[in-house]
Amino acid sequence: MGFQVGPRRSNIWDDVKAIDKIINDTSFAKTHKKERDFETLFSTTLEARKNEIKGKLHSQGDKNTSVRSVSMFGKRHRPDLTINEDGIAIEIKFLSNRLDGLKQAIGQSIIYRVRYRFVINLLVVDEKNKDVYAKACNDEEKDLEDICLELSKDMNIFTYLVPAFSVDRGMKKVLAWNDIEKGEEK
């Protein structure tokens, strides 16, 4: 078993950069209380901005498309959204009561890399965890930052933390520790 080759010079790579911009432009400060609500929000956002994306959007909520799953260890793992059938897998987790969604997203993203060239983890932080988000904004989550940067460089897995609340002064609207801006091929 190996991972899909994900060259950083292609239409799919251009879509990664477009989605990066869309995430940075999108407000996730909503009153939603369920992960499915944020999946719908982001799916709708991507659909509204589909002219910026070259590939075809596949969503679990769209009856006209299907999301390709990855079978591993007797279970089928399916991302929330994809661009093309093997291009970009997008996993959305709402970090509410427990923060276990972070571990799940990282594990799932590695599994998705078997069939997809790139993976985007979009972690939406509930207001209940505002203090954790604030610490991350203040560089107090160095280990997480290092892990995310290595996943980005070595495995084409890009992780974003976004608040589901209005940010206070000095807090960033999006936390993304990746090497997308560094350019093309590694």
Coordinates of C-alpha atoms in Angstrom, one line a residue:
M1 CA 0.0 0.0 0.0
G2 CA 1.2 3.4 -0.8
F3 CA 0.0 7.0 -0.9
Q4 CA -1.3 8.7 -4.0
V5 CA 1.3 10.9 -5.6
G6 CA 0.4 14.5 -5.1
P7 CA 2.5 16.8 -7.2
R8 CA 2.4 20.4 -6.2
R9 CA 2.1 21.6 -9.8
S10 CA -1.3 20.7 -11.3
N11 CA -4.9 21.7 -11.4
I12 CA -5.5 19.8 -8.2
W13 CA -2.7 21.8 -6.5
D14 CA -4.3 25.0 -7.8
D15 CA -7.5 23.8 -6.1
V16 CA -5.7 23.3 -2.8
K17 CA -4.5 26.9 -3.0
A18 CA -8.1 28.1 -3.9
I19 CA -9.6 26.2 -1.0
D20 CA -6.9 27.7 1.3
K21 CA -8.1 31.1 0.2
I22 CA -11.8 30.2 0.6
I23 CA -11.2 28.9 4.2
N24 CA -9.4 32.2 5.0
D25 CA -12.3 34.2 3.6
T26 CA -15.1 32.2 5.3
S27 CA -16.6 33.0 8.7
F28 CA -17.3 29.9 10.8
A29 CA -18.6 32.1 13.7
K30 CA -22.1 30.5 13.6
T31 CA -24.6 29.3 16.2
H32 CA -24.3 25.8 14.7
K33 CA -24.2 23.0 17.3
K34 CA -23.5 20.0 15.1
E35 CA -20.7 18.9 12.9
R36 CA -23.1 18.2 10.0
D37 CA -24.1 21.9 10.1
F38 CA -20.5 23.0 9.5
E39 CA -20.2 20.4 6.7
T40 CA -23.2 21.9 5.0
L41 CA -21.9 25.4 5.6
F42 CA -18.6 24.7 3.9
S43 CA -20.1 22.5 1.2
T44 CA -22.5 25.4 0.3
T45 CA -19.6 27.9 0.4
L46 CA -17.5 25.8 -2.0
E47 CA -20.5 25.3 -4.3
A48 CA -21.1 29.1 -4.3
R49 CA -17.4 29.7 -5.2
K50 CA -17.1 26.7 -7.6
N51 CA -15.8 29.0 -10.4
E52 CA -12.6 29.3 -8.3
I53 CA -12.1 25.5 -8.3
K54 CA -11.2 23.6 -11.4
G55 CA -12.2 20.1 -10.1
K56 CA -15.6 18.6 -9.4
L57 CA -17.0 19.0 -5.9
H58 CA -18.4 15.7 -4.4
S59 CA -20.4 15.9 -1.2
Q60 CA -22.1 13.4 1.0
G61 CA -25.1 15.6 1.0
D62 CA -25.4 15.9 -2.8
K63 CA -27.5 13.1 -4.3
N64 CA -25.9 13.7 -7.7
T65 CA -22.4 12.9 -6.6
S66 CA -20.8 10.2 -4.5
V67 CA -17.8 10.5 -2.2
R68 CA -15.2 7.7 -2.7
S69 CA -14.4 5.9 0.5
V70 CA -11.2 4.2 1.6
S71 CA -11.5 0.6 3.0
M72 CA -9.0 -0.2 5.7
F73 CA -9.1 -2.6 8.6
G74 CA -12.6 -3.8 7.8
K75 CA -14.1 -0.3 7.8
R76 CA -15.0 2.1 5.0
H77 CA -13.7 5.6 5.7
R78 CA -15.3 8.4 3.8
P79 CA -14.3 12.1 3.8
D80 CA -17.0 14.7 4.1
L81 CA -16.2 16.4 0.8
T82 CA -13.9 15.8 -2.1
I83 CA -12.6 17.5 -5.2
N84 CA -12.6 14.9 -8.0
E85 CA -12.5 11.2 -7.2
D86 CA -8.9 11.1 -6.2
G87 CA -7.9 14.8 -5.8
I88 CA -8.6 16.4 -2.5
A89 CA -10.3 14.9 0.6
I90 CA -11.8 17.3 3.0
E91 CA -12.6 16.3 6.6
I92 CA -14.5 18.6 8.9
K93 CA -14.6 18.1 12.6
F94 CA -16.5 20.2 15.2
L95 CA -14.4 20.3 18.3
S96 CA -17.1 20.8 21.0
N97 CA -17.4 18.8 24.3
R98 CA -14.3 16.7 23.7
L99 CA -11.3 17.5 21.6
D100 CA -11.0 13.9 20.3
G101 CA -12.0 15.1 16.8
L102 CA -8.4 16.4 16.4
K103 CA -7.0 12.9 16.9
Q104 CA -9.6 11.4 14.6
A105 CA -9.0 13.9 11.9
I106 CA -5.3 13.3 11.8
G107 CA -5.8 9.6 11.7
Q108 CA -8.5 9.8 9.1
S109 CA -6.4 12.1 6.9
I110 CA -3.5 9.6 6.8
I111 CA -6.0 6.9 5.7
Y112 CA -7.4 9.3 3.0
R113 CA -4.0 9.8 1.6
V114 CA -4.1 6.2 0.3
R115 CA -6.7 7.3 -2.3
Y116 CA -6.5 11.1 -2.4
R117 CA -3.5 13.3 -3.5
F118 CA -4.2 16.0 -0.8
V119 CA -6.2 16.1 2.4
I120 CA -7.6 19.2 4.1
N121 CA -8.6 18.9 7.8
L122 CA -11.0 21.7 8.8
L123 CA -11.3 21.8 12.6
V124 CA -14.0 24.1 13.8
V125 CA -13.5 25.0 17.5
D126 CA -16.6 25.5 19.6
E127 CA -16.8 28.5 21.9
K128 CA -16.6 26.1 24.9
N129 CA -12.9 25.7 23.8
K130 CA -12.2 29.3 23.2
D131 CA -9.4 29.2 25.8
V132 CA -7.7 26.4 23.9
Y133 CA -8.0 28.3 20.6
A134 CA -6.6 31.4 22.3
K135 CA -3.6 29.5 23.5
A136 CA -3.0 28.2 20.0
C137 CA -3.1 31.8 18.8
N138 CA -0.5 32.7 21.3
D139 CA 2.0 30.0 20.2
E140 CA 1.2 27.8 23.2
E141 CA 0.5 24.7 21.1
K142 CA 4.0 24.3 19.6
D143 CA 3.8 20.5 19.4
L144 CA 0.5 20.7 17.4
E145 CA 2.0 23.4 15.2
D146 CA 5.0 21.2 14.5
I147 CA 2.9 18.1 13.8
C148 CA 0.7 20.0 11.4
L149 CA 3.6 21.5 9.6
E150 CA 5.3 18.1 9.2
L151 CA 2.0 16.6 7.9
S152 CA 1.8 19.4 5.4
K153 CA 5.4 19.1 4.2
D154 CA 5.7 15.3 4.2
M155 CA 2.2 14.0 3.5
N156 CA 0.2 16.8 1.7
I157 CA -2.2 17.0 4.7
F158 CA -3.2 20.6 5.5
T159 CA -4.9 21.3 8.8
Y160 CA -6.9 24.5 9.7
L161 CA -8.3 25.5 13.0
V162 CA -11.2 28.0 12.8
P163 CA -13.3 29.4 15.6
A164 CA -17.1 29.0 15.7
F165 CA -17.2 32.2 17.7
S166 CA -16.2 35.9 17.2
V167 CA -12.5 36.2 17.9
D168 CA -11.2 38.6 20.5
R169 CA -8.6 41.3 19.7
G170 CA -5.2 39.6 19.0
M171 CA -6.7 36.3 18.0
K172 CA -6.3 35.0 14.5
K173 CA -9.4 34.2 12.4
V174 CA -7.7 31.1 11.0
L175 CA -4.8 29.0 12.3
A176 CA -3.1 27.1 9.5
W177 CA 0.4 25.6 10.0
N178 CA 1.2 24.4 6.6
D179 CA 3.6 25.1 3.7
I180 CA 1.0 25.9 1.0
E181 CA 2.4 29.4 0.5
K182 CA 5.9 28.1 0.0
G183 CA 5.0 27.2 -3.5
E184 CA 5.4 24.3 -5.9
E185 CA 7.2 21.0 -5.8
K186 CA 9.0 20.0 -2.6

